[in-house]
Amino acid sequence: MLSQTITWQDELKTALRSNEELEAFFETSFAKTDYPIFIPTQLASRIKQRGIDSALAKQFLPHADENNKGGMLDPIGDHAYSPTKQIVHRYHNRLLFFPTSVCPVQCRYCFRKNELHHNDELFKPDFEGVRTYLSAHPEVDEVIFSGGDPLMLSNEKLEKCFDEFSKLKVPMLRLHTRMPVIMPSRLDQDFVALIKKAATQFELITIVIHLNHVDEITDEFKTVMKELRLLPIQWLSQSVLLKGVNDNVMTLKDLFLGLVKMGIKPYYLHHPDQVRGGMHFWLDIEDGRKLFAALRNYIPGHALPEYVIDIPGGHGKTPLLNPEGFEFNGQLLNKHGELVSYFLN
Ligand code: SF4
């Protein structure tokens, strides 16, 4: 565990929040965009070390291309499946729960960038609404905390949420978070105690960490994971394939092998969503499929995530490399990325 010189709450207070603060810190100018800025200073220092054209920088620094008006406001169609402000129920037995709309950083590619970040709020969790909904939907056996980033809640608030879902007899709980890589200090001893308690309340706890590039695997992150990987929970990762950031076989190889060495199983590689303000990160599906096919030559199956795309309009995720997700025309990609016939002539 890290020795705590600065708390995660202090790190949040000193984050860079405007073009003026960015320009003073990086000593260069940045495009003005419609989207907010929020970069904790320790992350800003790492970006400065790597350079403002680095993969790390492109994920978090504003860019003039964000002002392009292509793309969709709600690319994965959350709204059609949202019975209350804090719930999305798209998949039969899994329920998304949003305890907050706030994140520890503003990712420039975020698929929720047009709806989340203009309301700077921690929600008051609507347990009554959740209770009513779950009683009408006994098929739900996993609640997934998303947002925003659920680890923006204090340990006390998270404990209250966990207690509520435990009372509702939900067997599995999952947290989707970017916090461990942005601010490893968030995974403090109180958080460890909280997760140990939660592991006795639920049959399975899963934490899915979001990161996209091996440069996000810092020594601090590795240090906290040495202890946290011993907790009786499942650690997974999810990443977004991003043009100009990680659309390279060796970059993805280093990321996924780096994760398995830390006890984190790569879970999903998402094709980027067609989100307004983030279309400069988008790449062709065919390019993504070739890249993923080549990746299989370099990493073992247990380190390979599932490559998926969220079909616009709320159709949900579908595997991208799997021919069942497409009209099967008798051809498959071989390990060189070439289409070859499956049937003998
Ligand atoms: S942490 Fe996740 S929800 Fe928050 S801005 Fe980044 S991608 Fe979006």
GROMACS .gro file of C-alpha atoms and ligand atoms in nm:
model
  353
    1MET     CA    1   0.000   0.000   0.000
    2LEU     CA    2   0.121   0.354  -0.071
    3SER     CA    3   0.238   0.576   0.212
    4GLN     CA    4  -0.022   0.855   0.210
    5THR     CA    5   0.141   1.196   0.169
    6ILE     CA    6  -0.157   1.349  -0.010
    7THR     CA    7  -0.513   1.217   0.008
    8TRP     CA    8  -0.721   1.153  -0.302
    9GLN     CA    9  -0.964   1.424  -0.187
   10ASP     CA   10  -0.676   1.674  -0.184
   11GLU     CA   11  -0.572   1.560  -0.531
   12LEU     CA   12  -0.925   1.633  -0.655
   13LYS     CA   13  -0.921   1.983  -0.503
   14THR     CA   14  -0.603   2.082  -0.690
   15ALA     CA   15  -0.708   1.945  -1.032
   16LEU     CA   16  -0.664   2.165  -1.340
   17ARG     CA   17  -1.010   2.286  -1.448
   18SER     CA   18  -0.977   2.547  -1.722
   19ASN     CA   19  -0.786   2.634  -2.038
   20GLU     CA   20  -0.607   2.905  -1.844
   21GLU     CA   21  -0.485   2.658  -1.579
   22LEU     CA   22  -0.380   2.409  -1.845
   23GLU     CA   23  -0.194   2.675  -2.042
   24ALA     CA   24  -0.007   2.793  -1.733
   25PHE     CA   25   0.085   2.435  -1.639
   26PHE     CA   26   0.189   2.312  -1.985
   27GLU     CA   27   0.318   2.649  -2.108
   28THR     CA   28   0.134   2.618  -2.438
   29SER     CA   29  -0.210   2.704  -2.572
   30PHE     CA   30  -0.508   2.469  -2.615
   31ALA     CA   31  -0.822   2.483  -2.829
   32LYS     CA   32  -1.140   2.598  -2.658
   33THR     CA   33  -1.411   2.331  -2.669
   34ASP     CA   34  -1.765   2.290  -2.536
   35TYR     CA   35  -1.650   2.023  -2.292
   36PRO     CA   36  -1.522   2.070  -1.937
   37ILE     CA   37  -1.163   2.016  -1.830
   38PHE     CA   38  -1.063   1.820  -1.521
   39ILE     CA   39  -0.711   1.677  -1.482
   40PRO     CA   40  -0.564   1.596  -1.138
   41THR     CA   41  -0.220   1.755  -1.107
   42GLN     CA   42  -0.029   1.427  -1.057
   43LEU     CA   43  -0.176   1.299  -1.384
   44ALA     CA   44  -0.097   1.636  -1.545
   45SER     CA   45   0.267   1.593  -1.436
   46ARG     CA   46   0.281   1.248  -1.594
   47ILE     CA   47   0.133   1.390  -1.916
   48LYS     CA   48   0.395   1.666  -1.913
   49GLN     CA   49   0.674   1.407  -1.880
   50ARG     CA   50   0.538   1.208  -2.176
   51GLY     CA   51   0.471   1.517  -2.389
   52ILE     CA   52   0.153   1.682  -2.507
   53ASP     CA   53   0.142   1.467  -2.822
   54SER     CA   54   0.170   1.143  -2.625
   55ALA     CA   55  -0.095   0.872  -2.600
   56LEU     CA   56  -0.158   0.979  -2.242
   57ALA     CA   57  -0.207   1.344  -2.341
   58LYS     CA   58  -0.449   1.269  -2.626
   59GLN     CA   59  -0.690   1.098  -2.387
   60PHE     CA   60  -0.727   1.396  -2.153
   61LEU     CA   61  -0.618   1.726  -2.313
   62PRO     CA   62  -0.877   1.926  -2.512
   63HIS     CA   63  -0.850   1.926  -2.890
   64ALA     CA   64  -1.008   2.141  -3.163
   65ASP     CA   65  -1.156   1.825  -3.324
   66GLU     CA   66  -1.399   1.802  -3.031
   67ASN     CA   67  -1.588   2.092  -3.187
   68ASN     CA   68  -1.683   1.881  -3.492
   69LYS     CA   69  -2.056   1.819  -3.495
   70GLY     CA   70  -2.053   1.463  -3.633
   71GLY     CA   71  -2.142   1.165  -3.418
   72MET     CA   72  -2.429   1.098  -3.178
   73LEU     CA   73  -2.526   1.249  -2.843
   74ASP     CA   74  -2.629   0.911  -2.696
   75PRO     CA   75  -2.433   0.663  -2.912
   76ILE     CA   76  -2.521   0.347  -2.720
   77GLY     CA   77  -2.887   0.432  -2.665
   78ASP     CA   78  -2.890   0.438  -2.284
   79HIS     CA   79  -3.206   0.649  -2.270
   80ALA     CA   80  -3.430   0.381  -2.418
   81TYR     CA   81  -3.344   0.149  -2.126
   82SER     CA   82  -3.348   0.396  -1.839
   83PRO     CA   83  -3.659   0.361  -1.617
   84THR     CA   84  -3.516   0.615  -1.367
   85LYS     CA   85  -3.233   0.871  -1.376
   86GLN     CA   86  -3.005   0.631  -1.189
   87ILE     CA   87  -3.081   0.300  -1.363
   88VAL     CA   88  -3.018   0.146  -1.706
   89HIS     CA   89  -3.161  -0.203  -1.765
   90ARG     CA   90  -3.051  -0.324  -2.109
   91TYR     CA   91  -2.939  -0.682  -2.042
   92HIS     CA   92  -3.176  -0.941  -1.894
   93ASN     CA   93  -3.017  -1.003  -1.554
   94ARG     CA   94  -2.781  -0.706  -1.508
   95LEU     CA   95  -2.875  -0.359  -1.391
   96LEU     CA   96  -2.656  -0.048  -1.426
   97PHE     CA   97  -2.676   0.184  -1.127
   98PHE     CA   98  -2.540   0.541  -1.141
   99PRO     CA   99  -2.464   0.678  -0.794
  100THR     CA  100  -2.285   0.982  -0.940
  101SER     CA  101  -2.222   1.166  -1.266
  102VAL     CA  102  -1.878   1.287  -1.157
  103CYS     CA  103  -1.542   1.142  -1.267
  104PRO     CA  104  -1.183   1.190  -1.146
  105VAL     CA  105  -1.085   1.305  -1.497
  106GLN     CA  106  -1.256   1.418  -1.818
  107CYS     CA  107  -1.172   1.163  -2.088
  108ARG     CA  108  -1.201   1.337  -2.424
  109TYR     CA  109  -1.333   1.019  -2.597
  110CYS     CA  110  -1.601   0.942  -2.335
  111PHE     CA  111  -1.921   0.794  -2.483
  112ARG     CA  112  -2.122   0.983  -2.222
  113LYS     CA  113  -1.938   1.313  -2.275
  114ASN     CA  114  -2.248   1.497  -2.394
  115GLU     CA  115  -2.463   1.414  -2.095
  116LEU     CA  116  -2.253   1.349  -1.788
  117HIS     CA  117  -2.026   1.636  -1.734
  118HIS     CA  118  -2.249   1.937  -1.738
  119ASN     CA  119  -2.411   1.842  -1.409
  120ASP     CA  120  -2.134   1.846  -1.152
  121GLU     CA  121  -2.319   1.647  -0.890
  122LEU     CA  122  -2.303   1.352  -0.660
  123PHE     CA  123  -2.653   1.209  -0.676
  124LYS     CA  124  -2.845   1.123  -0.362
  125PRO     CA  125  -2.892   0.751  -0.432
  126ASP     CA  126  -3.258   0.676  -0.500
  127PHE     CA  127  -3.279   0.345  -0.313
  128GLU     CA  128  -3.658   0.362  -0.300
  129GLY     CA  129  -3.671   0.373  -0.681
  130VAL     CA  130  -3.417   0.089  -0.706
  131ARG     CA  131  -3.607  -0.119  -0.447
  132THR     CA  132  -3.935  -0.078  -0.636
  133TYR     CA  133  -3.770  -0.162  -0.968
  134LEU     CA  134  -3.586  -0.469  -0.837
  135SER     CA  135  -3.897  -0.608  -0.670
  136ALA     CA  136  -4.063  -0.607  -1.013
  137HIS     CA  137  -3.751  -0.758  -1.176
  138PRO     CA  138  -3.636  -1.061  -0.975
  139GLU     CA  139  -3.432  -1.175  -1.276
  140VAL     CA  140  -3.165  -0.913  -1.192
  141ASP     CA  141  -2.875  -1.090  -1.021
  142GLU     CA  142  -2.598  -0.835  -1.071
  143VAL     CA  143  -2.592  -0.462  -1.004
  144ILE     CA  144  -2.318  -0.268  -1.181
  145PHE     CA  145  -2.209   0.065  -1.032
  146SER     CA  146  -2.117   0.300  -1.316
  147GLY     CA  147  -2.142   0.673  -1.370
  148GLY     CA  148  -1.951   0.894  -1.353
  149ASP     CA  149  -1.710   0.696  -1.146
  150PRO     CA  150  -1.852   0.523  -0.837
  151LEU     CA  151  -1.518   0.556  -0.659
  152MET     CA  152  -1.580   0.932  -0.644
  153LEU     CA  153  -1.811   0.844  -0.355
  154SER     CA  154  -1.652   0.832  -0.010
  155ASN     CA  155  -1.598   0.492   0.148
  156GLU     CA  156  -1.884   0.574   0.389
  157LYS     CA  157  -2.127   0.645   0.103
  158LEU     CA  158  -2.019   0.332  -0.083
  159GLU     CA  159  -2.070   0.125   0.231
  160LYS     CA  160  -2.424   0.261   0.262
  161CYS     CA  161  -2.493   0.164  -0.102
  162PHE     CA  162  -2.349  -0.185  -0.054
  163ASP     CA  163  -2.558  -0.236   0.261
  164GLU     CA  164  -2.873  -0.137   0.070
  165PHE     CA  165  -2.807  -0.381  -0.215
  166SER     CA  166  -2.714  -0.653   0.032
  167LYS     CA  167  -3.054  -0.603   0.203
  168LEU     CA  168  -3.216  -0.633  -0.141
  169LYS     CA  169  -3.047  -0.976  -0.176
  170VAL     CA  170  -2.864  -0.893  -0.498
  171PRO     CA  171  -2.605  -1.173  -0.523
  172MET     CA  172  -2.342  -1.001  -0.739
  173LEU     CA  173  -2.201  -0.650  -0.736
  174ARG     CA  174  -1.970  -0.490  -0.989
  175LEU     CA  175  -1.789  -0.154  -0.992
  176HIS     CA  176  -1.670   0.010  -1.314
  177THR     CA  177  -1.399   0.262  -1.237
  178ARG     CA  178  -1.114   0.461  -1.383
  179MET     CA  179  -0.999   0.581  -1.043
  180PRO     CA  180  -0.725   0.320  -0.968
  181VAL     CA  181  -0.515   0.437  -1.263
  182ILE     CA  182  -0.594   0.808  -1.236
  183MET     CA  183  -0.552   0.827  -0.859
  184PRO     CA  184  -0.411   0.506  -0.702
  185SER     CA  185  -0.424   0.680  -0.362
  186ARG     CA  186  -0.804   0.627  -0.373
  187LEU     CA  187  -0.745   0.258  -0.294
  188ASP     CA  188  -0.664   0.333   0.068
  189GLN     CA  189  -0.683   0.108   0.375
  190ASP     CA  190  -1.044   0.209   0.442
  191PHE     CA  191  -1.135   0.101   0.089
  192VAL     CA  192  -0.961  -0.234   0.147
  193ALA     CA  193  -1.167  -0.281   0.468
  194LEU     CA  194  -1.484  -0.183   0.282
  195ILE     CA  195  -1.425  -0.441   0.007
  196LYS     CA  196  -1.340  -0.711   0.264
  197LYS     CA  197  -1.675  -0.645   0.432
  198ALA     CA  198  -1.859  -0.636   0.097
  199ALA     CA  199  -1.704  -0.971   0.002
  200THR     CA  200  -1.898  -1.122   0.296
  201GLN     CA  201  -2.225  -0.957   0.182
  202PHE     CA  202  -2.227  -1.072  -0.180
  203GLU     CA  203  -2.152  -1.396  -0.363
  204LEU     CA  204  -1.925  -1.214  -0.607
  205ILE     CA  205  -1.766  -0.869  -0.616
  206THR     CA  206  -1.603  -0.761  -0.941
  207ILE     CA  207  -1.401  -0.446  -1.001
  208VAL     CA  208  -1.350  -0.351  -1.367
  209ILE     CA  209  -1.070  -0.098  -1.415
  210HIS     CA  210  -1.078   0.123  -1.724
  211LEU     CA  211  -0.745   0.204  -1.888
  212ASN     CA  212  -0.633   0.222  -2.248
  213HIS     CA  213  -0.255   0.240  -2.264
  214VAL     CA  214   0.040   0.076  -2.092
  215ASP     CA  215   0.164   0.423  -1.989
  216GLU     CA  216  -0.128   0.429  -1.743
  217ILE     CA  217   0.030   0.137  -1.553
  218THR     CA  218   0.243   0.339  -1.312
  219ASP     CA  219   0.461   0.218  -1.024
  220GLU     CA  220   0.200   0.357  -0.780
  221PHE     CA  221  -0.078   0.157  -0.947
  222LYS     CA  222   0.137  -0.159  -0.939
  223THR     CA  223   0.215  -0.104  -0.571
  224VAL     CA  224  -0.149  -0.076  -0.463
  225MET     CA  225  -0.251  -0.374  -0.677
  226LYS     CA  226   0.007  -0.599  -0.506
  227GLU     CA  227  -0.212  -0.589  -0.194
  228LEU     CA  228  -0.551  -0.545  -0.357
  229ARG     CA  229  -0.518  -0.845  -0.587
  230LEU     CA  230  -0.520  -1.061  -0.272
  231LEU     CA  231  -0.875  -0.954  -0.185
  232PRO     CA  232  -1.145  -1.220  -0.241
  233ILE     CA  233  -1.285  -1.043  -0.546
  234GLN     CA  234  -1.251  -1.057  -0.925
  235TRP     CA  235  -1.035  -0.795  -1.100
  236LEU     CA  236  -1.105  -0.723  -1.468
  237SER     CA  237  -1.015  -0.444  -1.710
  238GLN     CA  238  -1.187  -0.270  -1.997
  239SER     CA  239  -1.025  -0.057  -2.265
  240VAL     CA  240  -1.140   0.143  -2.564
  241LEU     CA  241  -0.963   0.111  -2.897
  242LEU     CA  242  -0.876   0.472  -2.980
  243LYS     CA  243  -0.730   0.606  -3.302
  244GLY     CA  244  -0.394   0.770  -3.237
  245VAL     CA  245  -0.379   0.637  -2.879
  246ASN     CA  246  -0.362   0.258  -2.880
  247ASP     CA  247  -0.452   0.142  -3.233
  248ASN     CA  248  -0.130  -0.053  -3.255
  249VAL     CA  249  -0.070  -0.424  -3.198
  250MET     CA  250   0.240  -0.385  -2.981
  251THR     CA  251   0.079  -0.114  -2.766
  252LEU     CA  252  -0.219  -0.338  -2.695
  253LYS     CA  253   0.008  -0.636  -2.635
  254ASP     CA  254   0.205  -0.442  -2.372
  255LEU     CA  255  -0.117  -0.321  -2.209
  256PHE     CA  256  -0.285  -0.662  -2.181
  257LEU     CA  257   0.029  -0.850  -2.075
  258GLY     CA  258   0.100  -0.574  -1.821
  259LEU     CA  259  -0.248  -0.621  -1.676
  260VAL     CA  260  -0.238  -1.000  -1.640
  261LYS     CA  261   0.097  -0.972  -1.463
  262MET     CA  262  -0.080  -0.754  -1.204
  263GLY     CA  263  -0.363  -1.005  -1.155
  264ILE     CA  264  -0.614  -0.815  -1.371
  265LYS     CA  265  -0.787  -1.013  -1.646
  266PRO     CA  266  -0.849  -0.811  -1.967
  267TYR     CA  267  -1.226  -0.828  -2.011
  268TYR     CA  268  -1.341  -0.599  -2.292
  269LEU     CA  269  -1.172  -0.411  -2.574
  270HIS     CA  270  -1.445  -0.173  -2.695
  271HIS     CA  271  -1.456  -0.044  -3.049
  272PRO     CA  272  -1.496   0.335  -3.004
  273ASP     CA  273  -1.849   0.471  -3.004
  274GLN     CA  274  -1.959   0.730  -3.257
  275VAL     CA  275  -1.995   1.001  -2.997
  276ARG     CA  276  -2.025   1.371  -3.081
  277GLY     CA  277  -1.704   1.547  -2.980
  278GLY     CA  278  -1.504   1.223  -2.993
  279MET     CA  279  -1.519   1.121  -3.358
  280HIS     CA  280  -1.146   1.192  -3.406
  281PHE     CA  281  -1.082   0.876  -3.196
  282TRP     CA  282  -1.304   0.660  -3.416
  283LEU     CA  283  -1.157   0.406  -3.661
  284ASP     CA  284  -1.303   0.171  -3.920
  285ILE     CA  285  -1.437  -0.160  -3.794
  286GLU     CA  286  -1.230  -0.343  -4.055
  287ASP     CA  287  -0.910  -0.181  -3.924
  288GLY     CA  288  -1.002  -0.279  -3.569
  289ARG     CA  289  -1.073  -0.638  -3.668
  290LYS     CA  290  -0.740  -0.674  -3.848
  291LEU     CA  291  -0.558  -0.529  -3.550
  292PHE     CA  292  -0.732  -0.763  -3.307
  293ALA     CA  293  -0.669  -1.065  -3.530
  294ALA     CA  294  -0.296  -0.980  -3.535
  295LEU     CA  295  -0.295  -0.937  -3.157
  296ARG     CA  296  -0.384  -1.304  -3.114
  297ASN     CA  297  -0.036  -1.392  -3.243
  298TYR     CA  298   0.132  -1.208  -2.961
  299ILE     CA  299  -0.061  -1.283  -2.645
  300PRO     CA  300  -0.209  -1.600  -2.495
  301GLY     CA  301  -0.585  -1.652  -2.485
  302HIS     CA  302  -0.606  -1.582  -2.112
  303ALA     CA  303  -0.470  -1.230  -2.168
  304LEU     CA  304  -0.701  -1.155  -2.462
  305PRO     CA  305  -1.011  -0.943  -2.394
  306GLU     CA  306  -1.330  -0.980  -2.594
  307TYR     CA  307  -1.338  -0.725  -2.877
  308VAL     CA  308  -1.689  -0.579  -2.884
  309ILE     CA  309  -1.892  -0.299  -3.033
  310ASP     CA  310  -2.200  -0.130  -2.894
  311ILE     CA  311  -2.447  -0.115  -3.181
  312PRO     CA  312  -2.603   0.234  -3.199
  313GLY     CA  313  -2.970   0.261  -3.109
  314GLY     CA  314  -2.943   0.057  -2.790
  315HIS     CA  315  -2.887  -0.284  -2.953
  316GLY     CA  316  -2.613  -0.355  -2.700
  317LYS     CA  317  -2.274  -0.517  -2.730
  318THR     CA  318  -2.182  -0.770  -2.993
  319PRO     CA  319  -1.849  -0.947  -3.048
  320LEU     CA  320  -1.664  -0.789  -3.338
  321LEU     CA  321  -1.427  -1.062  -3.442
  322ASN     CA  322  -1.683  -1.336  -3.414
  323PRO     CA  323  -1.832  -1.404  -3.760
  324GLU     CA  324  -2.164  -1.483  -3.591
  325GLY     CA  325  -2.194  -1.109  -3.533
  326PHE     CA  326  -2.195  -1.051  -3.907
  327GLU     CA  327  -2.357  -1.208  -4.205
  328PHE     CA  328  -2.134  -1.512  -4.251
  329ASN     CA  329  -2.013  -1.533  -4.610
  330GLY     CA  330  -1.791  -1.835  -4.571
  331GLN     CA  331  -1.474  -1.639  -4.513
  332LEU     CA  332  -1.270  -1.595  -4.195
  333LEU     CA  333  -0.975  -1.376  -4.104
  334ASN     CA  334  -0.653  -1.575  -4.072
  335LYS     CA  335  -0.366  -1.479  -3.842
  336HIS     CA  336  -0.224  -1.248  -4.110
  337GLY     CA  337  -0.548  -1.053  -4.127
  338GLU     CA  338  -0.637  -1.205  -4.467
  339LEU     CA  339  -0.987  -1.328  -4.547
  340VAL     CA  340  -0.974  -1.697  -4.635
  341SER     CA  341  -1.250  -1.942  -4.729
  342TYR     CA  342  -1.372  -2.176  -4.454
  343PHE     CA  343  -1.529  -2.424  -4.697
  344LEU     CA  344  -1.336  -2.665  -4.914
  345ASN     CA  345  -1.404  -2.616  -5.288
  346SF4     S1  346  -1.396   0.793  -1.642
  346SF4    FE1  347  -1.539   0.685  -1.779
  346SF4     S2  348  -1.737   0.792  -1.756
  346SF4    FE2  349  -1.575   0.927  -1.673
  346SF4     S3  350  -1.510   1.062  -1.842
  346SF4    FE3  351  -1.373   0.884  -1.845
  346SF4     S4  352  -1.472   0.740  -1.987
  346SF4    FE4  353  -1.630   0.889  -1.928
   0.00000   0.00000   0.00000
